[in-house]
């Protein structure tokens, strides 16, 4: 097997490994049905335990208010309202005064997979942003019915009990930003308190095969990014340190919380609930009263909305590795095209053509080198026969021949090697960019998801076969080869049939937009190879 075939095999194995790691893990492929508001015992077992510094273990957590009501009738009964609404042009949030918790976060500009129902980030029957305080008793505000006052962009929940006065204020700032202010005056010293985003995040897409890797907890702790994908949350994960921010995210959306710089949140627990990631933040205070502020983000993973929150909150997005600069350029280019041409399928085709034009000098030289290599086979065979007993001299003469004829033995691998970093940089752009969400092109319903019909992966495999066929030497060139070279050629011929099949199985699980790019790029390479081959023949 020659070097070019070996390099191609290694690249296929790399792509195959990545695909098996991220695409072929068996996960749920349909959206789960709505769950009951009261979690089952099994769901309760998945919730994290209390940290060591709390005054009472999680298994013994009770609401002090529940104890109070058992011994003393309330002076007045406050009606429960589960639809206290704040809204702007971007979002509609709904609260319940029972626990002063969030029960809906409806994004007005984004639709579910049915194309009609607005996206709601809170799963049905679930709530988020409950507060629990650790004193002599663990005060769980989830069961407390709050009084409230509502203004157009603000709602204040407040209640006074035997344990103290508790107030939660929510203020809708702009777009998808919400502020939360927590004020407590307690009769006992508060060792710590917890804020829960235990609702998880709702399923908004039809294709959920990659849910175990798309859904995750992302946080910044002591300036380091920590990520826990859903598949890793079969048990509770605990991280200690200064929490700058934390979020529950799906493929396209996030529920994020950012403490004020004066608030010291020093522990995060990530766990799984209702087949979704969930989290709990713990702040240790050791005070009787406090006033803490938080910023909340309930919206899409769009850089212009994430960046203003500060502390690097935009790092919640994909594509933050060593290829981030390349991914950023690709994303900017596609978004710029999208502002002019609304069809992202056409934009991806234009992108492939532009990239092919930029890489043309390198790929052209590579294809020419491959064609020249086939032409010098007779002279190579003569040198190999002449110096068969002197390998060192033979290699020296072969290098001289390559230099004289302008031939690079590995030149045929260059196009594939150039494609790999581009491919991996483009993957997160086309896979996770919300601008491509539900973008249609021809028969493709969503360019960010795999082609259900498999038409595009089949077309891609056919053109890859044609490209491999063009790279094969002519019959005359084959006859001029020695036995060793003919054996190597048989190996390459086998790859011509095997490689398209392997790539089909890999690409059938990739975003249709990425397969479209690869197909268009290969078609352009076929034309380029054809004219070069015609020139040298």
Short mmCIF file of C-alpha atoms in Angstrom, two decimals:
data_model
loop_
_atom_site.label_atom_id
_atom_site.label_comp_id
_atom_site.label_asym_id
_atom_site.label_seq_id
_atom_site.Cartn_x
_atom_site.Cartn_y
_atom_site.Cartn_z
CA UNK A 1 0.00 0.00 0.00
CA UNK A 2 1.54 3.37 -1.05
CA UNK A 3 1.79 6.50 1.10
CA UNK A 4 -1.17 8.25 -0.55
CA UNK A 5 -3.49 5.31 0.13
CA UNK A 6 -2.20 5.05 3.71
CA UNK A 7 -2.84 8.76 4.37
CA UNK A 8 -6.35 8.46 2.89
CA UNK A 9 -7.08 5.46 5.12
CA UNK A 10 -5.87 7.31 8.21
CA UNK A 11 -8.07 10.31 7.40
CA UNK A 12 -11.08 8.01 6.88
CA UNK A 13 -10.42 6.37 10.25
CA UNK A 14 -10.27 9.80 11.94
CA UNK A 15 -13.60 10.87 10.41
CA UNK A 16 -15.10 7.45 11.16
CA UNK A 17 -14.01 7.63 14.82
CA UNK A 18 -15.46 11.12 15.24
CA UNK A 19 -18.71 10.01 13.62
CA UNK A 20 -19.00 6.93 15.82
CA UNK A 21 -18.25 9.03 18.90
CA UNK A 22 -20.73 11.82 18.24
CA UNK A 23 -23.27 10.55 15.72
CA UNK A 24 -23.93 6.87 16.33
CA UNK A 25 -24.49 6.74 20.06
CA UNK A 26 -27.94 5.21 20.58
CA UNK A 27 -30.18 7.85 22.10
CA UNK A 28 -33.84 8.68 22.10
CA UNK A 29 -34.98 9.81 18.65
CA UNK A 30 -38.44 11.10 19.45
CA UNK A 31 -39.57 13.90 21.67
CA UNK A 32 -40.62 12.77 25.16
CA UNK A 33 -44.23 13.22 26.13
CA UNK A 34 -45.07 15.94 28.67
CA UNK A 35 -44.38 14.90 32.24
CA UNK A 36 -46.48 15.42 35.31
CA UNK A 37 -45.79 18.47 37.42
CA UNK A 38 -45.10 16.30 40.47
CA UNK A 39 -41.86 14.38 39.84
CA UNK A 40 -41.78 10.66 40.35
CA UNK A 41 -39.64 9.08 43.08
CA UNK A 42 -37.15 8.02 40.42
CA UNK A 43 -36.85 11.59 39.23
CA UNK A 44 -36.36 12.80 42.79
CA UNK A 45 -33.47 10.37 43.19
CA UNK A 46 -31.63 12.05 40.30
CA UNK A 47 -31.62 15.41 42.06
CA UNK A 48 -28.32 16.36 43.71
CA UNK A 49 -27.54 16.10 47.36
CA UNK A 50 -26.93 19.07 49.62
CA UNK A 51 -23.36 20.39 49.97
CA UNK A 52 -21.46 19.65 53.16
CA UNK A 53 -21.78 23.20 54.50
CA UNK A 54 -25.58 23.24 54.63
CA UNK A 55 -27.19 22.76 58.01
CA UNK A 56 -29.43 19.88 57.05
CA UNK A 57 -29.16 16.93 54.62
CA UNK A 58 -31.10 16.96 51.33
CA UNK A 59 -33.13 13.92 52.29
CA UNK A 60 -34.54 15.84 55.28
CA UNK A 61 -35.37 19.04 53.39
CA UNK A 62 -38.80 20.35 54.35
CA UNK A 63 -40.55 23.63 53.99
CA UNK A 64 -40.67 25.51 57.25
CA UNK A 65 -43.78 27.16 55.92
CA UNK A 66 -45.44 23.78 55.56
CA UNK A 67 -44.71 23.12 59.24
CA UNK A 68 -46.17 26.49 60.16
CA UNK A 69 -49.41 25.82 58.30
CA UNK A 70 -49.82 22.51 60.09
CA UNK A 71 -49.98 24.26 63.45
CA UNK A 72 -51.52 27.59 62.57
CA UNK A 73 -54.16 28.61 60.08
CA UNK A 74 -53.06 31.41 57.74
CA UNK A 75 -54.54 34.80 58.42
CA UNK A 76 -55.60 35.12 54.81
CA UNK A 77 -55.55 32.79 51.84
CA UNK A 78 -53.71 34.09 48.78
CA UNK A 79 -55.01 32.70 45.48
CA UNK A 80 -52.48 30.92 43.27
CA UNK A 81 -51.87 32.55 39.90
CA UNK A 82 -49.83 30.52 37.40
CA UNK A 83 -49.96 33.08 34.61
CA UNK A 84 -48.26 36.28 35.74
CA UNK A 85 -46.81 37.55 32.46
CA UNK A 86 -44.02 39.90 31.39
CA UNK A 87 -43.32 40.34 27.69
CA UNK A 88 -41.60 42.37 25.00
CA UNK A 89 -41.17 41.93 21.24
CA UNK A 90 -38.80 38.98 21.73
CA UNK A 91 -40.05 36.94 24.68
CA UNK A 92 -43.04 36.22 26.86
CA UNK A 93 -42.25 34.92 30.35
CA UNK A 94 -44.79 33.59 32.80
CA UNK A 95 -44.47 33.14 36.57
CA UNK A 96 -46.43 31.47 39.33
CA UNK A 97 -46.80 33.18 42.69
CA UNK A 98 -46.57 29.73 44.27
CA UNK A 99 -42.84 29.69 44.89
CA UNK A 100 -42.33 32.83 42.76
CA UNK A 101 -40.97 30.59 40.01
CA UNK A 102 -40.72 30.73 36.23
CA UNK A 103 -43.05 28.34 34.38
CA UNK A 104 -42.88 29.57 30.76
CA UNK A 105 -40.31 31.24 28.52
CA UNK A 106 -41.90 31.65 25.09
CA UNK A 107 -39.69 32.93 22.27
CA UNK A 108 -41.92 34.85 19.88
CA UNK A 109 -39.57 34.74 16.88
CA UNK A 110 -38.83 31.01 16.92
CA UNK A 111 -41.16 28.12 16.14
CA UNK A 112 -41.21 24.47 17.13
CA UNK A 113 -40.53 21.78 14.54
CA UNK A 114 -44.19 22.00 13.42
CA UNK A 115 -43.46 25.51 12.12
CA UNK A 116 -46.40 27.05 13.99
CA UNK A 117 -46.07 26.70 17.78
CA UNK A 118 -43.73 29.24 19.41
CA UNK A 119 -40.74 27.77 21.24
CA UNK A 120 -41.22 27.43 25.01
CA UNK A 121 -37.93 26.71 26.78
CA UNK A 122 -39.57 25.41 29.98
CA UNK A 123 -40.87 21.82 29.63
CA UNK A 124 -44.61 21.40 30.31
CA UNK A 125 -45.43 21.13 34.00
CA UNK A 126 -41.95 22.21 35.13
CA UNK A 127 -40.67 25.34 36.90
CA UNK A 128 -37.31 27.03 37.40
CA UNK A 129 -35.58 29.53 39.73
CA UNK A 130 -36.83 28.13 43.03
CA UNK A 131 -34.84 29.34 46.05
CA UNK A 132 -33.97 27.27 49.12
CA UNK A 133 -32.25 28.71 52.19
CA UNK A 134 -30.23 26.80 54.78
CA UNK A 135 -30.89 28.04 58.33
CA UNK A 136 -31.74 26.11 61.47
CA UNK A 137 -34.55 24.90 59.26
CA UNK A 138 -34.22 24.49 55.52
CA UNK A 139 -36.58 27.10 54.12
CA UNK A 140 -37.86 25.93 50.76
CA UNK A 141 -39.87 28.72 49.13
CA UNK A 142 -41.31 26.41 46.48
CA UNK A 143 -44.53 25.78 48.40
CA UNK A 144 -44.98 29.32 49.69
CA UNK A 145 -47.72 31.36 48.00
CA UNK A 146 -46.43 34.90 47.51
CA UNK A 147 -48.27 38.15 47.23
CA UNK A 148 -47.19 40.14 44.20
CA UNK A 149 -47.25 43.52 42.51
CA UNK A 150 -46.96 43.78 38.74
CA UNK A 151 -45.83 46.62 36.49
CA UNK A 152 -45.51 46.45 32.65
CA UNK A 153 -41.90 45.17 32.75
CA UNK A 154 -41.59 44.14 36.38
CA UNK A 155 -43.15 41.83 38.94
CA UNK A 156 -42.33 41.74 42.67
CA UNK A 157 -43.16 38.68 44.78
CA UNK A 158 -43.06 39.04 48.57
CA UNK A 159 -44.11 37.14 51.66
CA UNK A 160 -43.60 37.44 55.43
CA UNK A 161 -43.49 34.35 57.63
CA UNK A 162 -42.29 33.39 61.10
CA UNK A 163 -38.86 32.81 59.54
CA UNK A 164 -38.58 36.30 58.03
CA UNK A 165 -39.40 38.35 54.94
CA UNK A 166 -38.62 37.06 51.46
CA UNK A 167 -38.82 38.99 48.20
CA UNK A 168 -38.06 38.10 44.57
CA UNK A 169 -38.14 40.81 41.92
CA UNK A 170 -38.04 40.08 38.18
CA UNK A 171 -37.41 42.84 35.66
CA UNK A 172 -37.53 42.34 31.88
CA UNK A 173 -34.63 44.34 30.45
CA UNK A 174 -34.41 43.89 26.66
CA UNK A 175 -34.62 41.14 24.06
CA UNK A 176 -33.99 37.89 26.01
CA UNK A 177 -32.45 39.43 29.15
CA UNK A 178 -34.18 39.28 32.52
CA UNK A 179 -32.95 40.53 35.90
CA UNK A 180 -33.70 38.75 39.18
CA UNK A 181 -33.25 40.39 42.57
CA UNK A 182 -33.42 38.28 45.73
CA UNK A 183 -33.93 40.04 49.08
CA UNK A 184 -34.10 38.18 52.40
CA UNK A 185 -34.46 39.28 56.03
CA UNK A 186 -34.30 36.12 58.13
CA UNK A 187 -34.90 35.44 61.83
CA UNK A 188 -32.05 32.91 61.78
CA UNK A 189 -28.58 33.11 60.26
CA UNK A 190 -28.51 31.83 56.69
CA UNK A 191 -25.52 29.61 56.05
CA UNK A 192 -26.14 29.32 52.32
CA UNK A 193 -28.88 29.29 49.73
CA UNK A 194 -29.56 27.42 46.50
CA UNK A 195 -31.05 28.53 43.20
CA UNK A 196 -32.40 25.72 41.03
CA UNK A 197 -32.86 25.48 37.29
CA UNK A 198 -34.37 22.05 37.77
CA UNK A 199 -36.88 22.34 34.94
CA UNK A 200 -34.35 21.19 32.36
CA UNK A 201 -34.80 22.66 28.88
CA UNK A 202 -37.57 21.73 26.48
CA UNK A 203 -37.12 19.74 23.26
CA UNK A 204 -37.71 22.07 20.31
CA UNK A 205 -36.46 19.95 17.39
CA UNK A 206 -37.82 16.86 15.69
CA UNK A 207 -34.38 15.26 15.21
CA UNK A 208 -33.07 14.22 18.64
CA UNK A 209 -30.59 11.50 17.74
CA UNK A 210 -27.72 13.61 19.08
CA UNK A 211 -29.55 14.88 22.16
CA UNK A 212 -27.03 13.24 24.51
CA UNK A 213 -24.26 15.46 23.13
CA UNK A 214 -26.26 18.56 22.12
CA UNK A 215 -27.90 19.04 25.55
CA UNK A 216 -25.49 20.04 28.30
CA UNK A 217 -24.59 22.14 31.30
CA UNK A 218 -22.03 24.82 30.45
CA UNK A 219 -20.43 27.04 33.08
CA UNK A 220 -17.45 29.26 33.73
CA UNK A 221 -15.82 28.50 37.08
CA UNK A 222 -12.60 30.27 38.10
CA UNK A 223 -12.36 31.51 34.49
CA UNK A 224 -12.34 27.95 33.11
CA UNK A 225 -15.14 26.56 30.94
CA UNK A 226 -16.77 23.40 32.32
CA UNK A 227 -19.10 21.28 30.19
CA UNK A 228 -21.24 18.27 31.11
CA UNK A 229 -23.15 16.69 28.26
CA UNK A 230 -26.39 14.88 28.98
CA UNK A 231 -24.74 11.49 28.43
CA UNK A 232 -22.30 12.26 31.29
CA UNK A 233 -25.04 13.20 33.76
CA UNK A 234 -26.05 9.68 34.75
CA UNK A 235 -24.79 10.78 38.16
CA UNK A 236 -24.59 14.19 39.83
CA UNK A 237 -21.48 16.22 38.99
CA UNK A 238 -20.24 18.80 41.50
CA UNK A 239 -17.84 21.66 40.75
CA UNK A 240 -16.55 24.09 43.38
CA UNK A 241 -15.05 27.51 42.79
CA UNK A 242 -16.14 31.00 41.84
CA UNK A 243 -19.04 30.53 39.41
CA UNK A 244 -19.07 33.37 36.85
CA UNK A 245 -22.10 31.97 35.03
CA UNK A 246 -23.91 28.73 34.30
CA UNK A 247 -26.47 27.58 31.76
CA UNK A 248 -28.64 24.69 30.67
CA UNK A 249 -28.47 24.53 26.89
CA UNK A 250 -29.90 22.52 24.03
CA UNK A 251 -28.77 22.58 20.42
CA UNK A 252 -30.02 26.11 19.73
CA UNK A 253 -31.29 27.61 23.01
CA UNK A 254 -30.17 28.24 26.59
CA UNK A 255 -31.39 29.05 30.09
CA UNK A 256 -28.52 30.98 31.64
CA UNK A 257 -27.85 32.65 34.99
CA UNK A 258 -25.09 35.19 35.71
CA UNK A 259 -24.48 36.29 39.33
CA UNK A 260 -23.69 39.92 40.03
CA UNK A 261 -19.97 40.50 40.61
CA UNK A 262 -20.66 41.07 44.33
CA UNK A 263 -22.44 37.71 44.68
CA UNK A 264 -20.15 34.82 45.57
CA UNK A 265 -21.60 31.62 44.11
CA UNK A 266 -19.12 28.91 45.01
CA UNK A 267 -20.66 25.62 43.94
CA UNK A 268 -22.47 24.13 40.95
CA UNK A 269 -24.18 20.78 40.80
CA UNK A 270 -25.19 19.36 37.42
CA UNK A 271 -27.59 16.46 37.12
CA UNK A 272 -30.26 14.95 34.90
CA UNK A 273 -34.01 15.34 35.26
CA UNK A 274 -36.84 14.54 32.84
CA UNK A 275 -34.27 13.43 30.22
CA UNK A 276 -32.69 16.89 30.28
CA UNK A 277 -29.73 18.48 32.07
CA UNK A 278 -30.48 20.59 35.15
CA UNK A 279 -28.39 22.55 37.63
CA UNK A 280 -28.23 24.02 41.10
CA UNK A 281 -26.10 26.96 42.23
CA UNK A 282 -25.08 27.40 45.86
CA UNK A 283 -24.02 30.68 47.46
CA UNK A 284 -22.51 30.63 50.95
CA UNK A 285 -23.26 33.83 52.89
CA UNK A 286 -23.50 33.30 56.72
CA UNK A 287 -25.76 36.33 57.22
CA UNK A 288 -29.22 37.19 58.48
CA UNK A 289 -30.12 39.37 55.53
CA UNK A 290 -28.88 40.00 52.00
CA UNK A 291 -29.79 41.45 48.62
CA UNK A 292 -28.36 39.62 45.61
CA UNK A 293 -28.81 40.34 41.90
CA UNK A 294 -28.66 37.95 38.95
CA UNK A 295 -28.91 38.35 35.20
CA UNK A 296 -30.93 35.69 33.39
CA UNK A 297 -30.77 34.73 29.74
CA UNK A 298 -33.68 32.85 28.17
CA UNK A 299 -33.14 32.68 24.45
CA UNK A 300 -31.30 31.53 21.34
CA UNK A 301 -27.56 30.96 21.02
CA UNK A 302 -26.91 34.14 19.07
CA UNK A 303 -23.67 36.02 19.69
CA UNK A 304 -25.14 39.54 19.61
CA UNK A 305 -27.51 38.65 22.47
CA UNK A 306 -24.98 36.66 24.52
CA UNK A 307 -21.98 39.00 24.45
CA UNK A 308 -23.57 41.99 26.30
CA UNK A 309 -24.04 39.81 29.39
CA UNK A 310 -20.27 39.88 29.93
CA UNK A 311 -17.87 37.46 31.65
CA UNK A 312 -17.42 35.54 28.41
CA UNK A 313 -21.00 34.27 28.40
CA UNK A 314 -20.82 33.94 24.60
CA UNK A 315 -18.46 30.96 25.15
CA UNK A 316 -21.57 28.90 25.74
CA UNK A 317 -21.68 28.44 21.96
CA UNK A 318 -20.01 25.69 19.93
CA UNK A 319 -16.76 26.11 18.01
CA UNK A 320 -14.52 27.33 20.83
CA UNK A 321 -11.54 25.06 20.04
CA UNK A 322 -8.34 25.64 18.08
CA UNK A 323 -10.37 26.01 14.86
CA UNK A 324 -12.53 28.79 16.32
CA UNK A 325 -10.89 31.57 14.22
CA UNK A 326 -11.63 29.64 11.01
CA UNK A 327 -15.17 28.84 12.17
CA UNK A 328 -15.76 32.51 12.97
CA UNK A 329 -14.70 33.57 9.46
CA UNK A 330 -16.97 30.95 7.88
CA UNK A 331 -19.88 31.99 10.09
CA UNK A 332 -19.36 35.68 9.27
CA UNK A 333 -19.22 34.94 5.53
CA UNK A 334 -22.41 32.84 5.54
CA UNK A 335 -24.27 35.40 7.67
CA UNK A 336 -23.16 38.19 5.34
CA UNK A 337 -24.43 36.23 2.35
CA UNK A 338 -27.62 35.50 4.29
CA UNK A 339 -28.31 39.21 4.67
CA UNK A 340 -28.30 39.49 0.86
CA UNK A 341 -29.57 36.08 -0.28
CA UNK A 342 -32.18 34.60 2.08
CA UNK A 343 -31.70 31.01 0.81
CA UNK A 344 -28.91 29.33 2.79
CA UNK A 345 -28.71 26.41 0.37
CA UNK A 346 -27.62 28.83 -2.35
CA UNK A 347 -25.27 30.52 0.13
CA UNK A 348 -23.55 27.21 0.93
CA UNK A 349 -23.07 26.54 -2.79
CA UNK A 350 -21.58 30.03 -3.25
CA UNK A 351 -19.35 29.42 -0.21
CA UNK A 352 -18.08 26.14 -1.72
CA UNK A 353 -17.35 27.86 -5.06
CA UNK A 354 -15.50 30.74 -3.39
CA UNK A 355 -13.45 28.35 -1.27
CA UNK A 356 -12.63 26.25 -4.33
CA UNK A 357 -11.46 29.39 -6.13
CA UNK A 358 -9.22 30.35 -3.18
CA UNK A 359 -7.68 26.87 -2.98
CA UNK A 360 -7.45 26.45 -6.76
CA UNK A 361 -3.69 27.19 -7.09
CA UNK A 362 -2.80 24.55 -4.48
CA UNK A 363 -5.20 21.88 -5.69
CA UNK A 364 -4.30 22.54 -9.34
CA UNK A 365 -0.63 21.99 -8.61
CA UNK A 366 -1.49 18.84 -6.67
CA UNK A 367 -3.58 17.37 -9.49
CA UNK A 368 -0.86 18.22 -12.02
CA UNK A 369 1.69 16.47 -9.80
CA UNK A 370 -0.50 13.37 -9.70
CA UNK A 371 -0.82 13.32 -13.50
CA UNK A 372 2.93 13.81 -13.94
CA UNK A 373 3.56 11.00 -11.46
CA UNK A 374 1.70 8.60 -13.71
CA UNK A 375 3.76 9.70 -16.71
CA UNK A 376 7.15 9.09 -15.07
CA UNK A 377 6.27 5.53 -14.04
CA UNK A 378 8.45 3.93 -16.78
CA UNK A 379 11.53 5.94 -15.73
CA UNK A 380 10.86 5.14 -12.08
CA UNK A 381 10.71 1.44 -12.93
CA UNK A 382 14.02 1.66 -14.75
CA UNK A 383 15.71 3.32 -11.76
CA UNK A 384 14.23 0.77 -9.36
CA UNK A 385 15.52 -2.08 -11.53
CA UNK A 386 18.95 -0.46 -11.99
CA UNK A 387 19.56 0.20 -8.29
CA UNK A 388 17.56 -2.63 -6.73
CA UNK A 389 20.64 -3.73 -4.76
CA UNK A 390 21.40 -0.21 -3.56
CA UNK A 391 18.25 1.26 -1.90
CA UNK A 392 20.07 4.42 -0.79
CA UNK A 393 21.25 5.20 -4.33
CA UNK A 394 17.80 4.34 -5.73
CA UNK A 395 16.06 6.79 -3.37
CA UNK A 396 18.57 9.49 -4.27
CA UNK A 397 17.97 9.02 -8.01
CA UNK A 398 14.20 8.93 -7.52
CA UNK A 399 14.33 12.24 -5.64
CA UNK A 400 16.34 13.73 -8.50
CA UNK A 401 13.72 12.47 -10.95
CA UNK A 402 10.89 13.96 -8.90
CA UNK A 403 12.69 17.30 -8.79
CA UNK A 404 13.40 17.31 -12.55
CA UNK A 405 9.79 16.50 -13.46
CA UNK A 406 8.20 18.67 -10.76
CA UNK A 407 6.55 15.67 -9.12
CA UNK A 408 5.44 15.29 -5.49
CA UNK A 409 4.78 11.64 -4.49
CA UNK A 410 2.26 12.78 -1.85
CA UNK A 411 0.74 15.51 -4.00
CA UNK A 412 -2.47 13.56 -4.51
CA UNK A 413 -3.17 13.68 -0.77
CA UNK A 414 -3.03 17.48 -0.61
CA UNK A 415 -6.67 18.16 -1.61
CA UNK A 416 -7.92 15.80 1.10
CA UNK A 417 -5.52 17.21 3.68
CA UNK A 418 -6.68 20.75 2.88
CA UNK A 419 -10.30 19.69 3.25
CA UNK A 420 -9.97 18.24 6.76
CA UNK A 421 -9.46 21.46 8.82
CA UNK A 422 -12.05 23.22 6.66
CA UNK A 423 -14.48 20.36 7.23
CA UNK A 424 -14.07 20.34 11.02
CA UNK A 425 -14.22 24.16 11.24
CA UNK A 426 -17.37 24.25 9.11
CA UNK A 427 -19.12 21.46 11.04
CA UNK A 428 -20.11 23.50 14.14
CA UNK A 429 -21.16 26.43 11.92
CA UNK A 430 -23.61 24.35 9.90
CA UNK A 431 -24.59 22.05 12.77
CA UNK A 432 -25.26 24.60 15.52
CA UNK A 433 -25.85 27.93 13.78
CA UNK A 434 -29.42 28.94 14.54
CA UNK A 435 -29.55 30.96 11.31
CA UNK A 436 -29.65 27.64 9.43
CA UNK A 437 -32.36 26.22 11.70
CA UNK A 438 -35.37 25.17 9.60
CA UNK A 439 -33.70 26.57 6.44
CA UNK A 440 -35.11 24.77 3.39
CA UNK A 441 -33.45 24.01 0.07
CA UNK A 442 -35.04 21.95 -2.69
CA UNK A 443 -36.32 18.77 -0.97
CA UNK A 444 -34.28 19.43 2.20
CA UNK A 445 -36.48 20.66 5.07
CA UNK A 446 -33.67 21.67 7.42
CA UNK A 447 -30.07 22.22 6.32
CA UNK A 448 -28.84 21.90 9.90
CA UNK A 449 -30.18 18.33 10.18
CA UNK A 450 -29.39 15.13 8.22
CA UNK A 451 -31.22 14.46 4.96
CA UNK A 452 -33.98 12.01 5.91
CA UNK A 453 -34.39 10.87 2.30
CA UNK A 454 -30.64 10.03 2.02
CA UNK A 455 -30.70 11.46 -1.53
CA UNK A 456 -27.92 13.96 -0.88
CA UNK A 457 -25.51 11.45 0.78
CA UNK A 458 -26.06 9.09 -2.17
CA UNK A 459 -25.33 11.87 -4.68
CA UNK A 460 -22.22 12.76 -2.69
CA UNK A 461 -21.01 9.14 -2.75
CA UNK A 462 -21.59 8.88 -6.53
CA UNK A 463 -19.54 11.99 -7.26
CA UNK A 464 -16.81 10.78 -4.89
CA UNK A 465 -16.64 7.55 -6.91
CA UNK A 466 -16.32 9.57 -10.12
CA UNK A 467 -13.53 11.63 -8.57
CA UNK A 468 -11.69 8.47 -7.48
CA UNK A 469 -12.14 7.03 -10.96
CA UNK A 470 -10.51 10.07 -12.55
CA UNK A 471 -7.50 9.67 -10.28
CA UNK A 472 -6.82 6.16 -11.62
CA UNK A 473 -3.98 5.87 -14.19
CA UNK A 474 -4.78 5.01 -17.80
CA UNK A 475 -4.54 1.46 -19.11
CA UNK A 476 -1.25 2.27 -20.88
CA UNK A 477 0.26 3.71 -17.70
CA UNK A 478 -0.83 0.62 -15.77
CA UNK A 479 0.80 -1.71 -18.29
CA UNK A 480 4.09 0.19 -17.89
CA UNK A 481 4.14 -0.47 -14.15
CA UNK A 482 6.14 -3.24 -12.51
CA UNK A 483 4.50 -5.93 -10.37
CA UNK A 484 4.88 -3.99 -7.12
CA UNK A 485 3.36 -0.85 -8.61
CA UNK A 486 0.52 -2.85 -10.15
CA UNK A 487 -0.20 -4.38 -6.73
CA UNK A 488 -0.33 -0.90 -5.24
CA UNK A 489 -2.63 0.16 -8.05
CA UNK A 490 -4.98 -2.73 -7.27
CA UNK A 491 -5.11 -1.51 -3.66
CA UNK A 492 -6.02 1.99 -4.85
CA UNK A 493 -8.65 0.55 -7.17
CA UNK A 494 -10.23 -1.25 -4.24
CA UNK A 495 -10.29 2.04 -2.32
CA UNK A 496 -12.11 3.61 -5.27
CA UNK A 497 -15.09 1.35 -4.51
CA UNK A 498 -14.82 1.14 -0.73
CA UNK A 499 -14.21 4.81 0.15
CA UNK A 500 -17.51 6.19 -1.28
CA UNK A 501 -19.46 3.54 0.64
CA UNK A 502 -17.69 4.39 3.90
CA UNK A 503 -18.21 8.11 3.35
CA UNK A 504 -21.92 7.54 2.63
CA UNK A 505 -22.44 5.90 6.04
CA UNK A 506 -20.51 8.72 7.73
CA UNK A 507 -22.22 11.58 5.89
CA UNK A 508 -25.77 10.25 6.24
CA UNK A 509 -25.74 11.42 9.89
CA UNK A 510 -24.19 14.84 9.21
CA UNK A 511 -26.06 18.12 8.60
CA UNK A 512 -27.44 18.36 5.07
CA UNK A 513 -25.73 21.74 4.65
CA UNK A 514 -22.33 20.15 5.30
CA UNK A 515 -23.03 17.31 2.83
CA UNK A 516 -24.17 19.90 0.27
CA UNK A 517 -20.90 21.80 0.68
CA UNK A 518 -18.80 18.63 0.34
CA UNK A 519 -20.74 17.52 -2.75
CA UNK A 520 -20.41 20.87 -4.56
CA UNK A 521 -16.70 21.05 -3.71
CA UNK A 522 -16.17 17.52 -5.09
CA UNK A 523 -18.05 18.33 -8.29
CA UNK A 524 -15.77 21.31 -8.88
CA UNK A 525 -12.74 19.10 -8.19
CA UNK A 526 -13.99 16.59 -10.77
CA UNK A 527 -14.12 19.26 -13.48
CA UNK A 528 -10.67 20.45 -12.47
CA UNK A 529 -9.23 16.93 -12.61
CA UNK A 530 -10.90 16.20 -15.93
CA UNK A 531 -9.33 19.18 -17.70
CA UNK A 532 -5.90 18.54 -16.17
CA UNK A 533 -6.05 14.88 -17.18
CA UNK A 534 -7.12 15.86 -20.69
CA UNK A 535 -4.21 18.33 -20.88
CA UNK A 536 -1.56 15.74 -19.98
CA UNK A 537 -3.05 12.97 -22.10
#
